[in-house]
């Protein structure tokens, strides 16, 4: 049975697919604006602390659950334990829909900006004008919704075709290219006059900025960026071969993801300060500063277009893993065909995303004091992801510990060297820390 579900051919293929899921808008778009809004260096320190303790541990737990269960998240929990624990799988399916709904809106922006940059943004030279252009674009009732539709349509088309060799091959080629472009843009941003203030902001901590809201945001971002808590990594792990070393893979994926986030910080924040923007500007930050950086570069239009195309690709490889959770559930548990599941779930998620897109100006809907987009993002990143994370850690640490310990052991049956620390994190550190952050955040 396991054989018919398909498997990753190599460890590299798996690491690239998991890194493709992890590396996305969370790194390039979200991380810099959160760091900007939450004091820069302090945010970075807290974020790194979470990533390399709780984050990496939960990722390993998800890989192990997935490979042990060989199913979608609902099926995996059912297979390993069943009962109320199956609810963690459902949380992942619902949460993946919520995240993809607003993720796709921003994915649409990247496509729009690829088009706009290629066409040239005539008359825009002054950095402030890019801010105005962005505000006008997202407030439009139609354009961003159509780009959101385009992004969702591409995601559906890819997922409907199955664990596509095309996307794996595309990742192998395009992810390194994205990396190179990010490094080039870092170099440009870091050498702008006035960049130093941004570097200081990003590296020189001001501990008076250490607040509860900031710690909550850092934890949420650690989960978001590593694709944790919602079963993406469980689903990917279910296609893994027995020989693959899980702990080493988790370290690779976590490190790659962190590297790209830090580089994105160096790409955006110095430019923010050089052009005199407000680092706390929110979700529009990268879409305003980067075009201003491109405008100041030789061949800026070319670099800009390439950058946004690659960013759209990185977003697609992440969106793919979100929709795959829902599709794997509908196929494994409900017996739907893959195509029906991809189109049905994709259409519903598109509709859920429309109010998010409109909430940037076209539709003044406020719930709990937040716009719809903000509310979806907050509910997912700051509540559902950490909640999923706590439950996964508790499940692995207490409920199915021996089975999962065996799953992460090498072929000789010996545990990896940090296994005792991992167990302590899953049992105590992660649940307590996340519960504390969740409660103080609410
Ligand atoms: N990690 C991706 C990013 O940084 C987004 C993502 C994919 C995600 N799958 C996820 C976020 C599951 C949370 C949960 O862009």
Coordinates of C-alpha atoms and ligand atoms in Angstrom, one line a residue:
X1 CA 0.0 0.0 0.0
X2 CA 2.8 2.4 1.0
X3 CA 4.5 1.8 -2.3
X4 CA 1.5 3.0 -4.4
X5 CA 1.4 6.4 -2.7
X6 CA 4.8 7.3 -4.2
X7 CA 8.0 8.1 -2.5
X8 CA 10.8 10.6 -2.8
X9 CA 13.6 9.1 -4.8
X10 CA 16.4 10.7 -2.9
X11 CA 17.1 12.5 0.3
X12 CA 18.1 15.6 -1.7
X13 CA 14.8 15.5 -3.4
X14 CA 13.0 15.4 -0.1
X15 CA 15.1 18.2 1.5
X16 CA 14.4 20.4 -1.6
X17 CA 10.7 19.7 -1.5
X18 CA 10.5 20.4 2.3
X19 CA 12.7 23.5 1.8
X20 CA 10.5 24.5 -1.1
X21 CA 7.5 24.4 1.3
X22 CA 9.4 26.3 4.0
X23 CA 11.0 28.9 1.9
X24 CA 8.4 31.3 0.6
X25 CA 6.6 34.5 1.2
X26 CA 7.1 33.9 4.9
X27 CA 10.9 34.5 4.5
X28 CA 11.0 37.3 1.9
X29 CA 7.7 39.2 2.6
X30 CA 6.7 38.5 6.2
X31 CA 9.9 38.2 8.1
X32 CA 11.3 41.6 7.2
X33 CA 8.1 43.5 7.9
X34 CA 7.6 41.7 11.3
X35 CA 11.2 42.4 12.2
X36 CA 10.6 46.0 11.1
X37 CA 7.5 46.3 13.2
X38 CA 9.0 44.6 16.3
X39 CA 12.3 46.3 16.9
X40 CA 14.7 44.6 14.5
X41 CA 17.5 42.8 16.3
X42 CA 15.5 41.8 19.4
X43 CA 13.0 40.2 17.1
X44 CA 15.7 38.4 15.2
X45 CA 17.3 37.0 18.5
X46 CA 13.9 35.7 19.9
X47 CA 13.0 34.3 16.5
X48 CA 16.3 32.4 16.2
X49 CA 15.9 31.1 19.7
X50 CA 12.5 29.6 18.8
X51 CA 13.6 28.3 15.5
X52 CA 16.5 26.2 16.7
X53 CA 14.8 24.8 19.8
X54 CA 11.1 24.4 19.4
X55 CA 10.8 24.9 15.6
X56 CA 13.4 22.3 14.6
X57 CA 11.9 19.8 17.2
X58 CA 8.4 20.2 15.9
X59 CA 9.6 19.8 12.4
X60 CA 11.3 16.5 13.3
X61 CA 8.2 15.4 15.1
X62 CA 6.1 16.1 12.0
X63 CA 8.5 14.2 9.7
X64 CA 8.4 11.2 12.1
X65 CA 4.6 11.3 12.4
X66 CA 4.2 11.4 8.6
X67 CA 6.6 8.6 7.9
X68 CA 5.2 6.4 10.7
X69 CA 1.6 7.1 9.6
X70 CA 2.2 7.1 5.8
X71 CA -0.9 9.2 5.4
X72 CA -2.3 12.7 5.3
X73 CA -2.4 14.3 8.8
X74 CA -5.9 13.1 9.7
X75 CA -5.1 9.6 8.5
X76 CA -1.7 9.6 10.3
X77 CA -3.1 10.6 13.7
X78 CA -5.9 8.0 13.2
X79 CA -3.4 5.3 12.3
X80 CA -1.0 6.1 15.2
X81 CA -3.6 6.7 18.0
X82 CA -7.1 7.7 16.8
X83 CA -9.7 9.2 19.1
X84 CA -9.5 12.9 20.0
X85 CA -5.9 13.0 18.6
X86 CA -7.4 12.8 15.1
X87 CA -8.6 16.4 15.8
X88 CA -5.0 17.6 15.4
X89 CA -5.1 16.4 11.8
X90 CA -8.4 18.2 11.2
X91 CA -6.9 21.4 12.7
X92 CA -4.2 21.1 10.1
X93 CA -6.6 20.6 7.2
X94 CA -8.7 23.6 8.3
X95 CA -5.7 25.7 9.1
X96 CA -4.1 25.0 5.8
X97 CA -7.2 26.3 4.0
X98 CA -7.1 29.5 6.1
X99 CA -3.4 30.1 5.5
X100 CA -3.6 29.4 1.8
X101 CA -6.6 31.8 1.5
X102 CA -4.6 34.9 2.4
X103 CA -1.2 33.5 1.2
X104 CA -2.6 33.4 -2.3
X105 CA -3.6 37.0 -2.1
X106 CA 0.0 38.0 -1.5
X107 CA 1.1 35.4 -4.1
X108 CA -1.1 37.3 -6.5
X109 CA 0.7 40.6 -5.6
X110 CA 4.0 39.0 -6.5
X111 CA 2.6 38.1 -9.9
X112 CA 1.2 41.5 -10.3
X113 CA 4.5 43.1 -9.4
X114 CA 6.4 40.8 -11.8
X115 CA 4.1 42.1 -14.6
X116 CA 4.3 45.7 -13.5
X117 CA 8.0 45.7 -13.1
X118 CA 8.5 44.2 -16.5
X119 CA 6.2 46.8 -18.1
X120 CA 8.1 49.5 -16.2
X121 CA 6.5 51.8 -13.6
X122 CA 6.8 55.0 -15.5
X123 CA 7.3 58.2 -13.7
X124 CA 8.0 56.5 -10.4
X125 CA 11.4 57.5 -9.2
X126 CA 10.8 58.9 -5.8
X127 CA 10.6 56.2 -3.2
X128 CA 7.4 57.7 -1.7
X129 CA 5.7 57.3 -5.0
X130 CA 6.1 53.5 -4.8
X131 CA 4.3 53.6 -1.5
X132 CA 1.4 55.4 -3.1
X133 CA 1.4 53.0 -6.1
X134 CA 1.2 50.0 -3.8
X135 CA -1.6 51.5 -1.7
X136 CA -3.6 52.3 -4.9
X137 CA -3.0 48.8 -6.3
X138 CA -4.1 46.8 -3.2
X139 CA -7.1 49.1 -2.6
X140 CA -8.5 48.4 -6.1
X141 CA -11.6 46.1 -5.9
X142 CA -10.8 44.1 -9.0
X143 CA -7.1 43.8 -10.0
X144 CA -5.7 42.1 -6.9
X145 CA -8.6 39.7 -6.8
X146 CA -7.9 38.6 -10.4
X147 CA -4.2 38.1 -9.5
X148 CA -5.3 36.1 -6.5
X149 CA -7.4 34.0 -8.9
X150 CA -4.4 33.5 -11.2
X151 CA -2.2 32.4 -8.3
X152 CA -4.8 30.0 -7.0
X153 CA -5.4 28.6 -10.5
X154 CA -1.6 27.8 -10.9
X155 CA -1.5 26.2 -7.5
X156 CA -4.6 24.0 -8.4
X157 CA -3.1 23.1 -11.8
X158 CA 0.1 21.8 -10.3
X159 CA -1.5 19.9 -7.4
X160 CA -4.2 18.4 -9.6
X161 CA -1.4 16.7 -11.6
X162 CA 0.0 15.0 -8.6
X163 CA 3.4 14.9 -6.9
X164 CA 4.7 16.4 -10.0
X165 CA 8.2 15.8 -11.2
X166 CA 8.0 19.1 -13.0
X167 CA 7.7 21.0 -9.8
X168 CA 10.6 19.1 -8.1
X169 CA 12.8 19.7 -11.2
X170 CA 11.7 23.4 -11.3
X171 CA 12.6 23.8 -7.6
X172 CA 16.0 22.3 -8.1
X173 CA 16.7 24.9 -10.8
X174 CA 14.8 27.9 -9.5
X175 CA 15.5 27.9 -5.8
X176 CA 19.3 28.3 -6.2
X177 CA 18.5 31.1 -8.7
X178 CA 16.3 32.8 -6.2
X179 CA 19.2 32.5 -3.7
X180 CA 21.6 34.2 -6.1
X181 CA 19.2 37.1 -6.8
X182 CA 18.6 37.6 -3.1
X183 CA 22.4 37.8 -2.5
X184 CA 22.8 40.4 -5.4
X185 CA 19.9 42.5 -4.0
X186 CA 21.4 42.3 -0.5
X187 CA 24.7 43.7 -1.9
X188 CA 22.8 46.5 -3.6
X189 CA 20.7 47.3 -0.6
X190 CA 23.7 47.2 1.8
X191 CA 25.7 49.7 -0.3
X192 CA 22.9 52.3 -0.6
X193 CA 23.8 55.6 1.1
X194 CA 22.2 55.5 4.5
X195 CA 22.1 51.7 4.7
X196 CA 24.0 51.6 8.0
X197 CA 21.0 52.6 10.1
X198 CA 19.1 49.6 8.8
X199 CA 22.1 47.3 9.5
X200 CA 22.2 48.6 13.1
X201 CA 18.5 48.2 13.5
X202 CA 18.7 44.6 12.3
X203 CA 21.8 43.6 14.3
X204 CA 22.0 45.9 17.4
X205 CA 19.4 44.8 19.9
X206 CA 17.4 47.3 21.9
X207 CA 16.0 45.2 24.7
X208 CA 13.4 47.8 25.7
X209 CA 11.5 46.5 22.6
X210 CA 11.1 43.1 24.2
X211 CA 7.3 42.8 24.6
X212 CA 4.7 40.0 24.9
X213 CA 3.3 40.9 21.5
X214 CA 6.7 40.7 20.0
X215 CA 7.4 37.2 21.5
X216 CA 4.1 36.0 20.2
X217 CA 4.8 37.3 16.8
X218 CA 8.3 35.7 16.8
X219 CA 6.9 32.3 17.7
X220 CA 4.1 32.5 15.2
X221 CA 6.6 33.5 12.5
X222 CA 8.9 30.6 13.4
X223 CA 6.1 28.2 12.9
X224 CA 4.9 29.9 9.8
X225 CA 8.2 30.1 8.1
X226 CA 9.1 26.5 8.8
X227 CA 5.6 25.4 7.6
X228 CA 4.8 23.8 11.0
X229 CA 1.7 22.9 13.0
X230 CA -0.6 22.4 10.0
X231 CA 0.6 19.1 8.7
X232 CA 2.6 20.2 5.7
X233 CA 5.6 18.4 7.0
X234 CA 3.6 15.4 8.1
X235 CA 2.2 15.1 4.5
X236 CA 5.7 15.5 3.0
X237 CA 7.2 13.0 5.5
X238 CA 4.6 10.4 4.5
X239 CA 6.3 10.1 1.1
X240 CA 9.7 9.5 2.7
X241 CA 11.8 6.4 2.3
X242 CA 12.8 4.3 5.4
X243 CA 16.5 5.0 4.9
X244 CA 16.3 8.8 5.2
X245 CA 17.8 10.2 8.4
X246 CA 15.1 12.4 9.8
X247 CA 17.0 14.6 12.3
X248 CA 19.7 15.5 9.8
X249 CA 17.0 16.5 7.3
X250 CA 15.2 18.7 9.8
X251 CA 18.5 20.5 10.5
X252 CA 19.0 21.1 6.8
X253 CA 15.6 22.4 6.1
X254 CA 15.6 24.6 9.2
X255 CA 19.0 26.1 8.3
X256 CA 18.2 26.8 4.7
X257 CA 14.9 28.5 5.7
X258 CA 16.7 30.6 8.3
X259 CA 19.5 31.6 5.9
X260 CA 17.0 32.9 3.4
X261 CA 15.0 34.9 6.1
X262 CA 18.2 36.6 7.3
X263 CA 19.3 37.5 3.8
X264 CA 15.8 38.9 3.1
X265 CA 16.2 41.1 6.2
X266 CA 19.5 42.4 4.8
X267 CA 17.8 42.9 1.5
X268 CA 14.9 44.9 2.8
X269 CA 15.8 46.7 6.1
X270 CA 18.8 48.7 4.9
X271 CA 16.8 50.0 2.0
X272 CA 13.9 50.9 4.3
X273 CA 16.2 53.2 6.3
X274 CA 18.1 54.5 3.2
X275 CA 14.8 55.7 1.7
X276 CA 13.4 57.0 4.9
X277 CA 10.4 54.6 5.1
X278 CA 8.8 53.5 8.3
X279 CA 10.1 50.0 9.2
X280 CA 6.7 49.3 10.9
X281 CA 4.7 49.8 7.7
X282 CA 3.3 46.3 7.7
X283 CA 2.5 43.9 4.9
X284 CA 3.3 46.3 2.1
X285 CA 6.9 46.8 3.2
X286 CA 8.8 44.7 0.7
X287 CA 6.5 45.7 -2.2
X288 CA 7.3 49.3 -1.6
X289 CA 11.0 49.2 -0.8
X290 CA 12.1 46.7 -3.4
X291 CA 10.8 48.5 -6.4
X292 CA 12.5 51.6 -5.1
X293 CA 15.8 49.6 -4.8
X294 CA 15.3 48.3 -8.4
X295 CA 14.8 51.9 -9.6
X296 CA 18.2 52.7 -8.3
X297 CA 20.0 49.8 -9.9
X298 CA 21.4 49.3 -13.4
X299 CA 19.1 46.9 -15.3
X300 CA 16.7 47.4 -12.4
X301 CA 13.6 46.5 -14.5
X302 CA 15.3 43.2 -15.5
X303 CA 16.4 42.3 -12.0
X304 CA 13.1 43.4 -10.6
X305 CA 11.1 41.2 -13.0
X306 CA 13.3 38.2 -12.4
X307 CA 13.1 38.7 -8.6
X308 CA 9.3 38.9 -8.6
X309 CA 9.0 35.9 -10.9
X310 CA 11.2 33.8 -8.6
X311 CA 9.4 35.0 -5.6
X312 CA 6.1 33.9 -7.2
X313 CA 7.7 30.5 -7.8
X314 CA 8.9 30.2 -4.2
X315 CA 5.4 31.2 -3.1
X316 CA 3.9 28.5 -5.4
X317 CA 6.1 25.8 -4.0
X318 CA 4.8 26.7 -0.5
X319 CA 1.2 27.0 -1.7
X320 CA 1.5 23.6 -3.2
X321 CA 2.3 22.0 0.1
X322 CA -0.7 23.8 1.8
X323 CA -3.2 22.6 -0.8
X324 CA -1.6 19.2 -0.8
X325 CA -2.6 18.7 2.9
X326 CA -6.2 19.3 2.0
X327 CA -6.1 17.2 -1.2
X328 CA -4.3 14.3 0.5
X329 CA -7.0 14.3 3.1
X330 CA -9.9 14.4 0.6
X331 CA -8.3 11.6 -1.5
X332 CA -7.1 9.3 1.4
X333 CA -10.1 9.8 3.7
X334 CA -13.0 10.7 1.5
X335 CA -12.1 8.8 -1.6
X336 CA -12.3 11.9 -3.9
X337 CA -10.2 11.9 -7.1
X338 CA -7.1 14.1 -6.9
X339 CA -8.5 16.4 -9.6
X340 CA -11.9 16.8 -8.0
X341 CA -10.2 17.5 -4.6
X342 CA -7.8 20.0 -6.0
X343 CA -10.4 22.0 -7.9
X344 CA -13.1 21.8 -5.2
X345 CA -10.8 22.7 -2.3
X346 CA -9.0 25.3 -4.4
X347 CA -12.2 27.0 -5.4
X348 CA -13.4 27.2 -1.8
X349 CA -10.1 28.6 -0.7
X350 CA -10.1 31.2 -3.5
X351 CA -13.5 32.4 -2.2
X352 CA -12.3 32.6 1.3
X353 CA -9.4 34.7 0.1
X354 CA -11.6 37.3 -1.6
X355 CA -12.6 39.2 1.6
X356 CA -8.9 39.2 2.6
X357 CA -8.0 40.8 -0.7
X358 CA -10.8 43.4 -0.5
X359 CA -9.8 44.3 3.1
X360 CA -6.9 46.5 1.9
X361 CA -9.3 49.3 1.0
X362 CA -12.1 48.2 -1.2
X363 CA -14.2 46.8 1.8
X364 CA -13.9 48.4 5.2
X365 CA -14.9 45.3 7.2
X366 CA -13.5 45.2 10.7
X367 CA -13.8 42.1 13.0
X368 CA -12.4 42.2 16.5
X369 CA -10.7 45.4 15.6
X370 CA -8.8 43.9 12.7
X371 CA -9.2 43.9 9.0
X372 CA -10.2 40.5 7.4
X373 CA -6.7 39.8 6.1
X374 CA -5.1 40.7 9.4
X375 CA -7.7 38.6 11.3
X376 CA -7.0 35.5 9.1
X377 CA -3.3 35.9 9.4
X378 CA -3.5 36.5 13.2
X379 CA -5.8 33.5 13.8
X380 CA -3.6 31.2 11.8
X381 CA -0.1 32.4 12.7
X382 CA -0.7 33.3 16.3
X383 CA -3.3 30.8 17.4
X384 CA -3.7 27.8 15.1
X385 CA 0.0 27.2 14.3
X386 CA 1.2 27.3 17.9
X387 CA -1.8 25.2 19.0
X388 CA -1.1 22.6 16.4
X389 CA 2.6 22.8 17.5
X390 CA 1.8 22.2 21.1
X391 CA -0.4 19.2 20.3
X392 CA 2.1 17.7 18.0
X393 CA 4.9 18.0 20.6
X394 CA 2.7 16.5 23.3
X395 CA 1.7 13.7 21.0
X396 CA 5.2 12.8 20.1
X397 CA 6.6 13.4 23.6
X398 CA 4.0 11.5 25.6
X399 CA 1.5 9.6 23.6
X400 CA 3.4 7.7 21.0
X401 CA 7.0 8.3 22.3
X402 CA 8.5 4.8 21.8
X403 CA 7.1 4.4 18.3
X404 CA 8.4 7.8 17.3
X405 CA 11.8 7.4 19.0
X406 CA 12.2 4.2 16.9
X407 CA 11.1 6.1 13.8
X408 CA 13.9 8.6 14.2
X409 CA 16.6 6.1 15.1
X410 CA 19.2 5.1 12.4
X411 CA 19.2 1.8 10.6
X412 CA 21.4 0.3 13.3
X413 CA 18.6 1.1 15.7
X414 CA 20.6 3.8 17.6
X415 CA 19.1 7.2 18.4
X416 CA 20.6 10.3 17.0
X417 CA 22.9 12.1 19.5
X418 CA 20.5 14.9 20.5
X419 CA 17.5 12.5 20.9
X420 CA 17.3 13.0 24.7
X421 CA 17.2 16.8 24.3
X422 CA 14.6 16.5 21.6
X423 CA 12.4 14.4 23.9
X424 CA 12.7 16.9 26.7
X425 CA 11.8 19.7 24.3
X426 CA 8.8 17.8 23.0
X427 CA 7.6 16.8 26.5
X428 CA 8.2 19.9 28.5
X429 CA 9.9 22.9 26.9
X430 CA 7.8 23.3 23.7
X431 CA 4.3 22.8 25.4
X432 CA 5.1 25.1 28.3
X433 CA 6.7 27.8 26.2
X434 CA 4.0 27.7 23.5
X435 CA 1.2 27.6 26.1
X436 CA 2.7 30.6 27.9
X437 CA 3.1 32.6 24.7
X438 CA -0.4 31.7 23.5
X439 CA -2.0 32.7 26.8
X440 CA -0.1 35.9 27.3
X441 CA -0.8 36.8 23.6
X442 CA -4.6 36.5 24.0
Ligands
LIG1 N1 6.4 28.3 5.1 C1 5.8 28.9 4.0 C2 6.5 30.3 3.9 O1 7.3 30.7 4.6 C3 4.3 29.0 4.1 C4 3.7 27.7 4.4 C5 3.7 26.5 3.7 C6 3.1 27.4 5.7 N2 3.1 25.5 4.4 C7 2.7 26.0 5.6 C8 2.9 28.1 6.8 C9 2.1 25.4 6.7 C10 2.2 27.5 7.9 C11 1.9 26.1 7.9 O2 6.1 31.1 3.0

